[in-house]
Coordinates of C-alpha atoms and ligand atoms in Angstrom, one line a residue:
M527 CA -4.1 4.1 7.1
C528 CA -5.6 3.1 10.5
G529 CA -7.3 -0.3 10.9
I530 CA -10.8 -0.8 12.1
V531 CA -12.3 -4.0 13.5
G532 CA -15.7 -4.9 15.0
Y533 CA -17.4 -8.0 16.4
V534 CA -21.0 -8.9 17.5
G535 CA -22.0 -12.4 18.5
H536 CA -21.8 -14.9 21.3
Q537 CA -18.0 -14.9 22.1
A538 CA -16.0 -12.5 24.3
A539 CA -15.3 -9.6 21.9
G540 CA -12.0 -8.4 23.4
P541 CA -9.7 -11.2 22.3
I542 CA -11.3 -11.4 18.8
L543 CA -10.9 -7.6 18.4
L544 CA -7.3 -7.8 19.5
E545 CA -6.4 -10.6 17.1
G546 CA -8.1 -8.7 14.3
L547 CA -6.0 -5.6 15.2
Q548 CA -2.8 -7.6 15.1
R549 CA -3.6 -8.5 11.5
L550 CA -4.3 -4.9 10.6
E551 CA -1.4 -3.4 12.5
Y552 CA 0.4 -2.8 9.2
R553 CA -2.1 0.0 8.6
G554 CA -0.9 2.1 11.5
Y555 CA 0.6 1.4 14.9
D556 CA 0.9 4.7 16.8
S557 CA -1.7 3.7 19.3
S558 CA -4.7 1.3 19.6
G559 CA -7.8 0.7 21.6
I560 CA -11.0 -1.2 21.9
A561 CA -14.5 -0.7 23.3
V562 CA -16.6 -3.6 24.5
L563 CA -20.3 -3.6 25.4
D564 CA -22.0 -6.3 27.4
H565 CA -25.7 -7.4 26.9
D566 CA -26.9 -4.9 29.5
G567 CA -25.2 -2.0 27.7
A568 CA -22.3 -1.7 30.2
L569 CA -19.4 -0.2 28.3
S570 CA -15.6 -0.5 28.8
V571 CA -13.0 1.4 26.7
M572 CA -9.3 0.7 26.8
K573 CA -6.7 2.5 24.7
R574 CA -3.0 2.9 24.7
E575 CA -0.3 4.8 23.0
G576 CA 2.3 2.5 21.3
K577 CA 2.2 -0.9 19.8
L578 CA -0.6 -3.4 20.3
R579 CA 1.3 -5.4 22.8
D580 CA 1.0 -2.4 25.1
L581 CA -2.8 -2.7 24.9
Q582 CA -2.8 -6.4 25.2
A583 CA -1.9 -6.6 28.9
A584 CA -4.6 -3.9 29.7
I585 CA -7.3 -5.8 27.9
E586 CA -6.8 -8.9 30.0
R587 CA -8.2 -6.9 33.0
M588 CA -11.2 -5.6 31.0
P589 CA -14.7 -6.7 31.7
G590 CA -16.2 -9.0 29.1
G591 CA -18.9 -8.3 26.5
A592 CA -19.9 -9.9 23.2
T593 CA -20.1 -6.6 21.1
G594 CA -17.2 -4.3 20.4
I595 CA -15.1 -2.2 18.0
G596 CA -11.3 -1.6 17.9
H597 CA -8.8 0.6 16.1
T598 CA -5.1 0.8 15.4
R599 CA -4.0 4.3 14.6
W600 CA -1.7 6.2 12.2
A601 CA -1.9 9.7 13.6
T602 CA -3.2 12.5 11.5
H603 CA -4.7 15.1 13.9
G604 CA -3.1 15.0 17.4
Q605 CA 0.1 13.3 18.2
P606 CA 0.2 9.6 19.3
S607 CA -1.0 9.5 22.9
D608 CA -3.5 7.6 25.1
R609 CA -5.8 10.7 24.9
N610 CA -5.8 10.7 21.1
A611 CA -6.1 6.9 20.6
H612 CA -9.4 5.6 19.3
P613 CA -12.2 4.7 20.2
H614 CA -13.6 8.2 20.9
A615 CA -16.8 8.8 22.8
S616 CA -19.5 11.5 22.8
S617 CA -19.4 13.8 25.8
S618 CA -22.5 11.9 27.0
G619 CA -20.4 8.7 26.9
D620 CA -23.0 6.6 25.1
V621 CA -21.8 6.8 21.5
I622 CA -18.4 5.3 20.7
V623 CA -16.7 5.6 17.3
V624 CA -13.5 4.5 15.5
Q625 CA -12.6 6.1 12.3
N626 CA -10.2 5.8 9.3
G627 CA -9.9 9.0 7.3
I628 CA -10.0 12.7 7.9
V629 CA -13.0 14.9 8.8
E630 CA -11.8 17.9 6.7
N631 CA -14.4 20.3 8.2
Y632 CA -13.7 19.3 11.8
R633 CA -12.8 22.8 12.9
E634 CA -16.1 24.2 11.7
L635 CA -18.0 21.3 13.3
K636 CA -16.1 21.7 16.6
A637 CA -16.9 25.4 16.7
E638 CA -20.6 24.6 16.1
L639 CA -20.7 22.0 18.8
Q640 CA -18.6 24.0 21.3
E641 CA -21.4 26.2 22.5
R642 CA -23.4 23.2 23.6
L643 CA -20.4 21.6 25.3
D644 CA -19.7 24.8 27.1
A645 CA -23.3 25.1 28.3
E646 CA -23.1 21.6 29.7
G647 CA -19.7 22.3 31.3
R648 CA -18.1 19.6 29.2
S649 CA -14.9 19.7 27.1
W650 CA -13.3 17.8 24.2
Q651 CA -11.4 14.7 25.4
S652 CA -8.8 14.6 22.5
D653 CA -7.1 16.7 19.9
T654 CA -8.5 14.6 17.0
D655 CA -10.8 15.4 14.2
T656 CA -12.6 12.1 15.0
E657 CA -14.2 13.2 18.2
V658 CA -16.8 15.4 16.4
I659 CA -18.4 12.3 14.9
P660 CA -19.7 10.7 18.2
E661 CA -20.6 14.2 19.4
L662 CA -22.7 14.9 16.2
I663 CA -24.4 11.5 16.5
S664 CA -25.2 12.2 20.1
R665 CA -26.8 15.5 19.3
E666 CA -29.0 13.9 16.7
L667 CA -30.0 11.2 19.2
A668 CA -30.9 13.9 21.7
A669 CA -33.1 15.4 19.0
G670 CA -35.1 12.2 19.0
K671 CA -33.6 10.3 16.0
S672 CA -33.0 6.6 15.9
F673 CA -29.3 5.6 16.0
G674 CA -29.4 4.7 12.3
D675 CA -30.9 8.1 11.3
A676 CA -28.5 10.0 13.7
L677 CA -25.5 8.2 12.2
A678 CA -26.7 9.0 8.6
S679 CA -27.2 12.7 9.5
A680 CA -23.8 12.9 11.2
I681 CA -22.1 11.3 8.2
G682 CA -23.9 13.7 5.9
R683 CA -22.3 16.6 7.7
L684 CA -18.7 15.3 7.3
R685 CA -16.4 16.4 4.5
G686 CA -13.6 14.1 3.4
A687 CA -13.3 10.4 2.9
N688 CA -14.1 8.4 6.0
A689 CA -14.7 4.8 7.1
I690 CA -16.3 4.4 10.6
A691 CA -17.5 1.8 13.0
A692 CA -19.7 2.7 16.0
V693 CA -21.5 1.2 19.0
H694 CA -24.3 2.7 21.1
R695 CA -25.1 1.9 24.7
G696 CA -28.7 1.7 23.8
S697 CA -28.1 -1.1 21.3
P698 CA -25.8 -3.5 23.1
N699 CA -26.1 -6.3 20.5
R700 CA -25.4 -4.3 17.4
I701 CA -22.5 -2.6 15.7
Y702 CA -22.6 0.0 12.9
A703 CA -20.2 0.5 10.1
A704 CA -20.2 3.2 7.4
R705 CA -18.2 4.3 4.5
K706 CA -18.0 7.6 2.7
G707 CA -15.5 8.1 -0.1
S708 CA -12.3 6.3 -0.5
A709 CA -10.8 6.1 3.0
G710 CA -9.9 2.4 2.7
G711 CA -12.6 -0.3 2.8
I712 CA -14.9 -1.8 5.3
V713 CA -15.6 -5.5 5.0
I714 CA -18.3 -7.4 6.9
G715 CA -17.6 -11.0 7.6
Y716 CA -20.5 -13.5 8.1
G717 CA -20.0 -16.1 10.8
D718 CA -22.4 -18.6 12.5
G719 CA -24.5 -16.4 14.8
E720 CA -21.8 -13.8 14.8
M721 CA -20.5 -11.0 12.5
F722 CA -17.1 -9.4 12.1
V723 CA -16.0 -6.1 10.6
A724 CA -12.6 -5.1 9.4
S725 CA -10.8 -2.6 7.2
D726 CA -9.3 -5.4 5.3
L727 CA -9.7 -9.1 4.6
P728 CA -6.6 -10.5 6.6
A729 CA -8.4 -9.7 9.9
L730 CA -11.5 -11.7 8.8
L731 CA -9.9 -14.7 7.2
P732 CA -9.3 -16.8 10.4
H733 CA -13.1 -16.5 11.0
T734 CA -14.9 -16.5 7.7
T735 CA -14.5 -16.3 4.0
S736 CA -18.1 -15.1 3.5
V737 CA -18.0 -11.3 3.1
Y738 CA -19.7 -8.2 2.0
H739 CA -17.7 -5.1 1.0
L740 CA -19.4 -1.9 2.0
E741 CA -19.9 0.4 -0.9
D742 CA -19.3 4.2 -0.9
G743 CA -22.2 5.9 0.9
E744 CA -23.5 2.7 2.7
I745 CA -24.3 2.4 6.4
A746 CA -24.6 -1.1 7.9
A747 CA -26.5 -2.1 11.0
I748 CA -24.9 -5.4 12.0
D749 CA -26.6 -7.9 14.4
P750 CA -25.3 -11.4 15.2
E751 CA -27.6 -13.0 12.7
S752 CA -28.2 -10.3 10.0
V753 CA -26.9 -7.2 8.3
T754 CA -29.1 -4.4 7.1
I755 CA -27.6 -1.8 4.7
R756 CA -28.9 1.7 4.2
G757 CA -27.8 2.7 0.8
Q758 CA -27.4 6.2 -0.7
G759 CA -30.8 7.7 -0.9
G760 CA -32.0 5.8 2.2
T761 CA -33.0 2.4 0.5
Q762 CA -32.6 -0.5 2.9
F763 CA -31.6 -4.1 1.9
Q764 CA -30.0 -7.2 3.2
P765 CA -26.8 -7.8 1.2
E766 CA -25.7 -11.1 -0.3
P767 CA -22.3 -12.1 1.0
T768 CA -19.7 -13.4 -1.5
Q769 CA -17.0 -16.0 -0.9
V770 CA -13.4 -14.9 -1.0
D771 CA -10.7 -17.3 -2.2
L772 CA -7.8 -16.5 0.1
D773 CA -5.7 -18.9 2.1
P774 CA -5.2 -17.9 5.8
V775 CA -1.8 -19.6 5.6
A776 CA -0.8 -16.8 3.2
I777 CA -0.9 -14.3 6.0
A778 CA 1.3 -16.4 8.4
R779 CA 5.0 -15.5 8.8
G780 CA 6.1 -19.1 8.8
P781 CA 9.8 -19.8 9.6
F782 CA 10.8 -16.3 8.5
R783 CA 12.0 -13.7 11.0
H784 CA 10.0 -10.9 9.3
F785 CA 7.1 -10.7 6.9
M786 CA 9.4 -8.6 4.6
L787 CA 11.9 -11.4 4.4
K788 CA 9.1 -13.9 3.7
E789 CA 7.7 -11.7 1.0
I790 CA 11.1 -11.2 -0.6
H791 CA 11.5 -15.0 -0.8
E792 CA 8.0 -15.4 -2.2
Q793 CA 8.8 -13.2 -5.2
P794 CA 9.6 -16.0 -7.7
R795 CA 6.2 -17.6 -6.8
A796 CA 4.4 -14.3 -6.8
L797 CA 5.7 -13.4 -10.3
S798 CA 4.8 -16.8 -11.6
D799 CA 1.3 -16.3 -10.3
T800 CA 1.1 -12.9 -11.9
I801 CA 2.0 -14.2 -15.4
R802 CA 0.2 -17.5 -15.1
G803 CA -2.0 -17.9 -18.3
R804 CA -1.0 -14.4 -19.3
A805 CA 2.1 -15.1 -21.3
R806 CA 1.0 -17.6 -23.9
L807 CA 3.5 -18.7 -26.4
E808 CA 1.6 -20.6 -29.1
P809 CA 0.1 -18.6 -30.6
A810 CA 1.9 -15.8 -28.8
S811 CA -0.4 -13.5 -26.8
A812 CA 0.0 -11.3 -23.7
L813 CA -2.8 -10.8 -21.2
P814 CA -5.3 -12.7 -23.5
D815 CA -8.2 -12.7 -21.1
D816 CA -7.6 -9.7 -19.0
L817 CA -8.1 -6.4 -20.6
D818 CA -11.7 -5.4 -20.9
L819 CA -10.7 -2.8 -23.6
P820 CA -11.5 -3.4 -27.3
T821 CA -8.4 -4.2 -29.4
E822 CA -9.3 -1.1 -31.5
T823 CA -8.9 1.0 -28.4
L824 CA -5.5 -0.5 -27.7
A825 CA -4.6 -0.2 -31.4
S826 CA -5.5 3.5 -31.5
I827 CA -3.7 4.7 -28.3
E828 CA -1.2 7.3 -29.1
R829 CA 0.4 7.6 -25.6
V830 CA 0.5 5.9 -22.3
L831 CA 0.8 7.6 -18.9
V832 CA 1.7 5.4 -15.9
I833 CA 1.0 6.8 -12.4
G834 CA 1.6 5.6 -8.9
M835 CA 3.1 6.5 -5.5
G836 CA 6.0 5.1 -3.5
T837 CA 7.3 1.8 -4.7
S838 CA 4.4 1.7 -7.2
L839 CA 5.8 4.9 -8.7
H840 CA 9.1 3.2 -9.3
A841 CA 7.3 0.3 -11.0
A842 CA 5.6 3.0 -13.1
M843 CA 9.0 4.4 -14.1
I844 CA 10.2 1.0 -15.3
G845 CA 6.8 0.5 -17.0
R846 CA 7.4 3.7 -19.0
W847 CA 10.7 2.3 -20.2
W848 CA 9.1 -1.0 -21.3
I849 CA 6.2 0.7 -23.1
E850 CA 8.6 2.9 -25.1
Q851 CA 11.0 0.0 -25.8
I852 CA 8.6 -2.9 -26.3
A853 CA 5.4 -1.2 -27.5
G854 CA 7.2 1.6 -29.4
I855 CA 4.8 4.4 -28.4
P856 CA 5.3 7.5 -26.4
A857 CA 5.0 6.9 -22.6
D858 CA 5.4 8.9 -19.5
F859 CA 5.2 8.3 -15.7
D860 CA 3.9 10.7 -13.0
N861 CA 3.6 10.9 -9.3
A862 CA -0.1 10.6 -8.8
S863 CA -0.2 13.3 -6.0
E864 CA 1.4 15.8 -8.4
F865 CA -0.4 14.8 -11.5
R866 CA -3.8 15.4 -10.1
F867 CA -3.1 19.0 -9.2
R868 CA -1.5 20.0 -12.5
A869 CA -3.3 20.7 -15.7
P870 CA -2.0 17.7 -17.7
L871 CA -3.0 17.5 -21.3
L872 CA -4.2 14.0 -22.0
G873 CA -6.9 13.6 -24.5
P874 CA -8.9 10.4 -25.1
S875 CA -6.2 8.7 -27.0
T876 CA -3.9 8.5 -23.9
L877 CA -4.2 5.2 -22.0
V878 CA -3.7 5.8 -18.2
V879 CA -2.2 3.0 -16.2
A880 CA -2.5 3.3 -12.5
V881 CA -0.2 1.1 -10.4
T882 CA -1.4 0.6 -6.8
Q883 CA -0.8 -2.6 -4.9
S884 CA -3.6 -1.8 -2.4
G885 CA -6.0 -0.2 -4.8
E886 CA -6.8 2.3 -2.0
T887 CA -4.0 4.9 -2.1
I888 CA -5.9 8.2 -2.0
D889 CA -3.6 10.2 -4.3
T890 CA -3.7 7.5 -7.0
L891 CA -7.5 7.3 -6.7
G892 CA -7.7 11.1 -6.8
A893 CA -5.6 11.1 -10.0
M894 CA -7.9 8.4 -11.6
N895 CA -10.9 10.5 -10.7
H896 CA -9.3 13.5 -12.4
V897 CA -8.6 11.5 -15.5
R898 CA -12.2 10.2 -15.7
D899 CA -13.8 13.6 -15.0
R900 CA -11.6 15.8 -17.1
W901 CA -10.5 13.6 -20.0
G902 CA -12.5 10.4 -20.2
A903 CA -9.3 8.6 -21.1
P904 CA -9.3 4.8 -20.8
Q905 CA -7.8 3.5 -17.6
V906 CA -6.2 0.3 -16.6
V907 CA -5.3 -0.4 -12.9
I908 CA -2.6 -2.8 -11.9
T909 CA -3.3 -3.9 -8.3
N910 CA -3.1 -6.8 -5.9
V911 CA -6.6 -6.3 -4.5
D912 CA -9.5 -7.5 -6.5
G913 CA -12.6 -5.5 -5.6
S914 CA -10.5 -2.5 -4.3
E915 CA -11.7 1.0 -5.0
A916 CA -9.2 1.4 -7.9
T917 CA -10.7 -1.6 -9.7
R918 CA -14.1 0.0 -9.4
Q919 CA -12.9 3.2 -10.9
A920 CA -10.8 1.8 -13.7
D921 CA -12.2 0.5 -17.0
T922 CA -10.3 -2.7 -16.6
S923 CA -7.9 -4.3 -14.1
I924 CA -4.9 -6.5 -14.0
I925 CA -4.9 -8.3 -10.7
I926 CA -1.3 -9.3 -9.9
R927 CA -2.3 -12.3 -7.6
C928 CA 0.7 -11.9 -5.3
G929 CA -1.3 -12.9 -2.2
P930 CA -1.5 -10.6 0.9
E931 CA 1.5 -8.4 1.5
V932 CA 1.9 -7.7 5.2
G933 CA 5.3 -6.0 5.4
V934 CA 4.8 -2.3 5.3
A935 CA 7.5 -1.9 2.7
S936 CA 6.3 -3.3 -0.6
T937 CA 8.4 -6.1 -2.1
K938 CA 6.6 -8.9 -3.9
T939 CA 3.8 -6.6 -5.2
F940 CA 6.6 -4.5 -6.8
V941 CA 7.7 -7.5 -9.0
G942 CA 4.1 -8.5 -9.6
S943 CA 3.3 -4.9 -10.8
L944 CA 6.5 -5.0 -13.0
A945 CA 5.4 -8.3 -14.6
A946 CA 2.0 -6.8 -15.4
L947 CA 3.5 -3.7 -16.9
Y948 CA 5.8 -5.8 -19.1
L949 CA 2.8 -7.9 -20.3
L950 CA 0.8 -4.7 -20.9
A951 CA 3.7 -3.2 -23.0
C952 CA 3.7 -6.5 -25.0
R953 CA 0.0 -6.4 -25.5
I954 CA -0.1 -2.8 -26.7
G955 CA 2.8 -3.3 -29.0
H956 CA 1.2 -6.3 -30.6
A957 CA -2.2 -4.6 -30.9
Q958 CA -0.6 -1.7 -32.6
G959 CA 1.3 -3.9 -35.0
R960 CA 4.6 -2.6 -33.8
L961 CA 5.6 -5.9 -32.2
S962 CA 5.4 -8.8 -34.6
T963 CA 4.0 -12.1 -33.3
E964 CA 7.5 -13.6 -33.5
A965 CA 9.0 -10.7 -31.5
L966 CA 6.2 -10.9 -29.0
S967 CA 6.9 -14.6 -28.5
K968 CA 10.6 -13.8 -27.8
R969 CA 9.7 -11.1 -25.3
L970 CA 7.4 -13.5 -23.5
E971 CA 9.9 -16.2 -23.5
Q972 CA 12.3 -13.8 -21.8
L973 CA 9.7 -12.9 -19.2
L974 CA 9.3 -16.6 -18.3
T975 CA 13.0 -16.5 -17.1
A976 CA 12.2 -13.8 -14.6
P977 CA 11.3 -16.1 -11.7
S978 CA 14.6 -17.8 -11.9
L979 CA 16.4 -14.4 -12.1
L980 CA 14.6 -13.4 -8.9
E981 CA 15.5 -16.8 -7.3
R982 CA 19.2 -16.3 -8.1
G983 CA 19.1 -12.7 -6.9
I984 CA 17.6 -13.9 -3.6
G985 CA 20.6 -16.3 -3.4
Q986 CA 22.8 -13.3 -2.7
A987 CA 21.2 -12.8 0.8
A988 CA 24.4 -13.8 2.7
R989 CA 26.6 -11.4 0.6
C990 CA 24.1 -8.6 1.3
A991 CA 24.3 -9.4 5.0
Q992 CA 28.1 -9.1 4.8
I993 CA 27.9 -5.7 3.1
A994 CA 25.3 -4.5 5.6
Q995 CA 27.7 -5.5 8.5
L996 CA 30.5 -3.4 6.9
F997 CA 28.3 -0.4 6.3
G998 CA 25.9 -0.7 9.2
A999 CA 27.1 2.6 10.8
A1000 CA 27.0 4.7 7.6
S1001 CA 24.6 7.6 7.8
N1002 CA 24.3 8.2 4.0
F1003 CA 24.3 6.3 0.8
L1004 CA 24.2 7.4 -2.8
V1005 CA 22.6 4.8 -5.1
L1006 CA 23.3 5.2 -8.8
G1007 CA 21.7 3.6 -11.8
R1008 CA 21.3 4.4 -15.5
G1009 CA 18.5 3.6 -18.0
I1010 CA 16.2 1.0 -16.7
E1011 CA 18.3 0.7 -13.5
Y1012 CA 17.7 4.3 -12.6
P1013 CA 14.2 3.6 -11.1
L1014 CA 15.8 0.7 -9.2
A1015 CA 18.3 3.1 -7.7
M1016 CA 15.3 5.2 -6.5
E1017 CA 13.7 2.0 -5.1
A1018 CA 16.9 1.0 -3.3
A1019 CA 17.1 4.4 -1.7
L1020 CA 13.4 4.4 -0.7
K1021 CA 13.8 1.0 0.9
C1022 CA 16.9 2.2 2.9
K1023 CA 14.9 5.2 4.1
E1024 CA 11.7 3.2 4.8
I1025 CA 13.1 0.4 6.9
S1026 CA 16.7 1.3 7.8
Y1027 CA 16.2 5.0 8.5
V1028 CA 19.3 5.7 6.5
H1029 CA 19.5 8.8 4.4
A1030 CA 19.9 7.5 0.9
E1031 CA 19.5 9.2 -2.5
G1032 CA 18.7 7.4 -5.7
Y1033 CA 20.2 9.2 -8.6
A1034 CA 20.5 8.8 -12.4
A1035 CA 24.3 8.1 -12.7
G1036 CA 24.7 10.8 -15.3
E1037 CA 23.3 13.4 -12.9
M1038 CA 25.9 12.7 -10.2
K1039 CA 28.3 15.2 -11.5
H1040 CA 25.7 17.9 -11.2
G1041 CA 25.7 18.2 -7.5
P1042 CA 25.8 14.9 -5.5
I1043 CA 29.5 14.4 -6.2
A1044 CA 30.2 17.3 -3.9
L1045 CA 29.0 15.1 -1.0
L1046 CA 31.4 12.3 -1.7
D1047 CA 34.4 11.4 0.5
Q1048 CA 35.7 8.3 2.3
G1049 CA 32.7 8.2 4.6
F1050 CA 30.0 8.3 1.9
P1051 CA 29.4 4.9 0.4
V1052 CA 28.0 4.7 -3.2
I1053 CA 26.0 1.7 -4.4
A1054 CA 26.3 1.3 -8.2
L1055 CA 23.8 -0.8 -10.1
A1056 CA 26.0 -1.9 -13.0
P1057 CA 24.9 -5.0 -14.9
R1058 CA 26.4 -5.4 -18.4
G1059 CA 24.2 -3.7 -20.9
P1060 CA 24.2 -0.8 -23.4
L1061 CA 25.1 1.8 -20.8
F1062 CA 27.7 -0.3 -18.9
D1063 CA 30.7 1.7 -20.1
K1064 CA 29.2 5.0 -19.1
M1065 CA 28.4 3.5 -15.7
T1066 CA 32.0 2.4 -15.2
S1067 CA 33.1 6.0 -16.0
T1068 CA 30.9 7.2 -13.3
I1069 CA 32.3 4.6 -10.9
Q1070 CA 35.8 5.9 -11.7
Q1071 CA 34.7 9.4 -10.9
V1072 CA 33.3 8.2 -7.6
R1073 CA 36.5 6.4 -6.8
A1074 CA 38.6 9.4 -7.6
R1075 CA 36.8 11.1 -4.7
R1076 CA 37.7 8.1 -2.4
A1077 CA 34.1 7.2 -1.7
P1078 CA 33.7 3.4 -1.2
V1079 CA 31.9 1.7 -4.1
I1080 CA 29.6 -1.3 -3.7
A1081 CA 28.8 -2.5 -7.2
V1082 CA 26.0 -4.8 -8.1
G1083 CA 26.9 -6.5 -11.4
D1084 CA 26.9 -9.6 -13.5
E1085 CA 28.2 -12.9 -12.1
G1086 CA 31.7 -13.4 -13.5
D1087 CA 32.3 -9.7 -14.3
A1088 CA 35.9 -9.8 -13.0
E1089 CA 36.7 -6.4 -14.5
L1090 CA 34.0 -4.6 -12.5
A1091 CA 34.7 -6.6 -9.4
E1092 CA 38.3 -5.5 -9.7
L1093 CA 37.4 -1.8 -10.2
V1094 CA 35.2 -1.5 -7.0
D1095 CA 35.6 -2.0 -3.3
H1096 CA 32.8 -4.5 -2.8
F1097 CA 31.0 -6.6 -5.4
I1098 CA 27.6 -8.3 -5.3
A1099 CA 27.0 -10.7 -8.2
V1100 CA 23.6 -11.1 -9.9
P1101 CA 22.7 -13.4 -12.8
P1102 CA 23.2 -11.8 -16.2
A1103 CA 19.8 -10.9 -17.6
P1104 CA 18.6 -9.7 -21.0
P1105 CA 18.9 -5.8 -21.0
L1106 CA 15.2 -5.2 -20.4
L1107 CA 14.9 -7.7 -17.6
T1108 CA 17.6 -6.5 -15.2
P1109 CA 14.9 -5.1 -12.8
F1110 CA 14.1 -8.8 -11.9
S1111 CA 17.8 -9.8 -11.3
L1112 CA 18.6 -6.6 -9.2
T1113 CA 15.4 -6.2 -7.2
P1114 CA 16.0 -8.9 -4.6
V1115 CA 19.6 -7.5 -3.9
V1116 CA 18.3 -4.0 -3.5
Q1117 CA 15.6 -5.2 -1.1
L1118 CA 18.0 -7.5 0.9
L1119 CA 20.6 -4.8 1.3
A1120 CA 18.0 -2.5 3.0
Y1121 CA 16.6 -5.4 5.0
Q1122 CA 20.1 -6.4 6.3
L1123 CA 21.0 -2.8 7.1
A1124 CA 17.8 -2.5 9.2
L1125 CA 18.6 -5.8 10.9
T1126 CA 22.1 -4.7 11.7
R1127 CA 20.6 -1.6 13.3
G1128 CA 18.0 -3.6 15.3
L1129 CA 15.0 -1.9 13.7
D1130 CA 11.4 -2.9 13.5
I1131 CA 11.4 -4.0 9.9
D1132 CA 7.7 -4.9 9.4
Q1133 CA 6.5 -1.8 11.2
P1134 CA 8.8 1.0 10.5
R1135 CA 8.2 4.2 12.4
N1136 CA 5.7 6.8 11.0
L1137 CA 4.7 4.7 8.0
A1138 CA 1.5 2.9 7.1
K1139 CA 1.0 0.4 4.3
T1140 CA -2.1 1.8 2.9
V1141 CA -2.2 5.6 2.7
T1142 CA -5.8 6.6 2.6
V1143 CA -5.4 10.2 3.8
E1144 CA -3.8 13.2 2.1
Ligands
G6P1232 C1 2.9 3.3 1.1 C2 3.6 2.0 1.3 C3 4.5 1.8 0.1 C4 3.7 1.8 -1.2 C5 2.9 3.1 -1.3 C6 1.9 3.1 -2.5 O1 3.8 4.4 1.2 O2 4.4 2.1 2.5 O3 5.1 0.5 0.3 O4 4.5 1.6 -2.2 O5 2.2 3.3 -0.1 O6 0.9 2.1 -2.2 P1 0.1 1.4 -3.3 O7 -0.9 0.5 -2.5 O8 -0.7 2.5 -4.0 O9 0.9 0.6 -4.2

């Protein structure tokens, strides 16, 4: 949520900051801004409501400077406007701050600072919580502190998780960055006589692969040639950067019209990368080198709880199904934001599996904290980001290796998370002796067919486009699924909402008669996920009930299923898959339908309104 960038060195900071913000725009795009300092401490700030392109033209007229910070915003306090866009300045104008997170006690701090502002005849320049930060720093400076001390004191006063970058007129060749709690990361990139700062790696990759991830509680003073960290407790040190192994090409859109489309097409490769070396057939083993949990722990687990948010929650729902069916032990899923505020009864023999592609989602991290503090239950995280906060909190991690996902709506990380959950179910079942080595081998062999199922599902792109053309004007959809396809119905509806702004409900088909059926008429299309499987007959009964209400039915079913094709108004064929693997054959169609609907409606697919890819605020 919100993207932060910074630069200090020998080049003009403006274009570098702007390019970095373009790569972080997926984190928020309500407004953006940059502040640039020249060597003499002359400061220019430019900010604009709207997309970055609105800022771009303004920046061309901005004075130069080789030090600066920038921000792309997802509004929390104060609506999107020029006034509320970051950076924010102290009333004295010499301290400039960008922030990601929420200052939870900002009202209290504002009230405290108000008296001084009134006395000086000054007033707040925005409706944000952020503005208290430069003001607090400025007060500490006025009391005679160094900038580093003033920043540390100000941060000490803030409640809530926050990541900050700051510049000070008095230190024109230096930027500061700080991190408190889990408000998304701050990464420092080491260049040659120049340094970069960003919320996330994609903004740094074009410049450097030598990085340092700021830890919770650390404050960095960043000069062109060196970085000095003030750790918790005030210790100072110069960190050792590490090398990241990420290909800048992975974050280019290539020939695809949208990142989302590119990432849908990358799914067979992403899934293969997730399972590489983790689905060994002879002798059969799942995740052989990954889980840093003793086999005895895995063997003694009595229950598994899978948590997540958004698309990751839908992966968790499917994971629950696999753990029950493959590992043969009780399993549950939960929405992390609800779970953490209940009084769930876990006990140490429950394994908690957190699914979070970013590893930074605040509710998922909050739930993981709750598990650790209250229950001490073992935790596995399934994530795409090695080194993310979730990997630090969990006992062990499964990194899904999907490569950077830029489209705001998750696609390839969904299938990567699914593959990891399937492997985990296999590993637990085997460790518990409930899945024989022979059965494990069969399960893994089936998983190895998943990339081709995805490939063939993607092959239905043209058919999805035709259906989207037919239903482009519909305002509602009901998506029905049963069994393992029910979470996919939820995911289909989420995708329609996220990128097509269509009201869609994902329902368990059996539940349709208990309310949603009242909505149906000729103008209310129903998408039925109906591959052949144990519940197929029940699904066709539901389809009959829908048809009896004259609602148009679009069925997604097995290639060659003439009976189903005959029964419905529109048919999309997917490759027949073993019963537990239908999520892989259906997922691309579900995604492509939403993508094509959004395209028909001319929407901004990679940056849907009001959303952010990484949700680091509550
Ligand atoms: C946001 C994104 C979704 C994502 C969800 C959970 O809402 O827009 O695509 O599924 O966060 O994110 P996570 O990083 O925890 O998987």
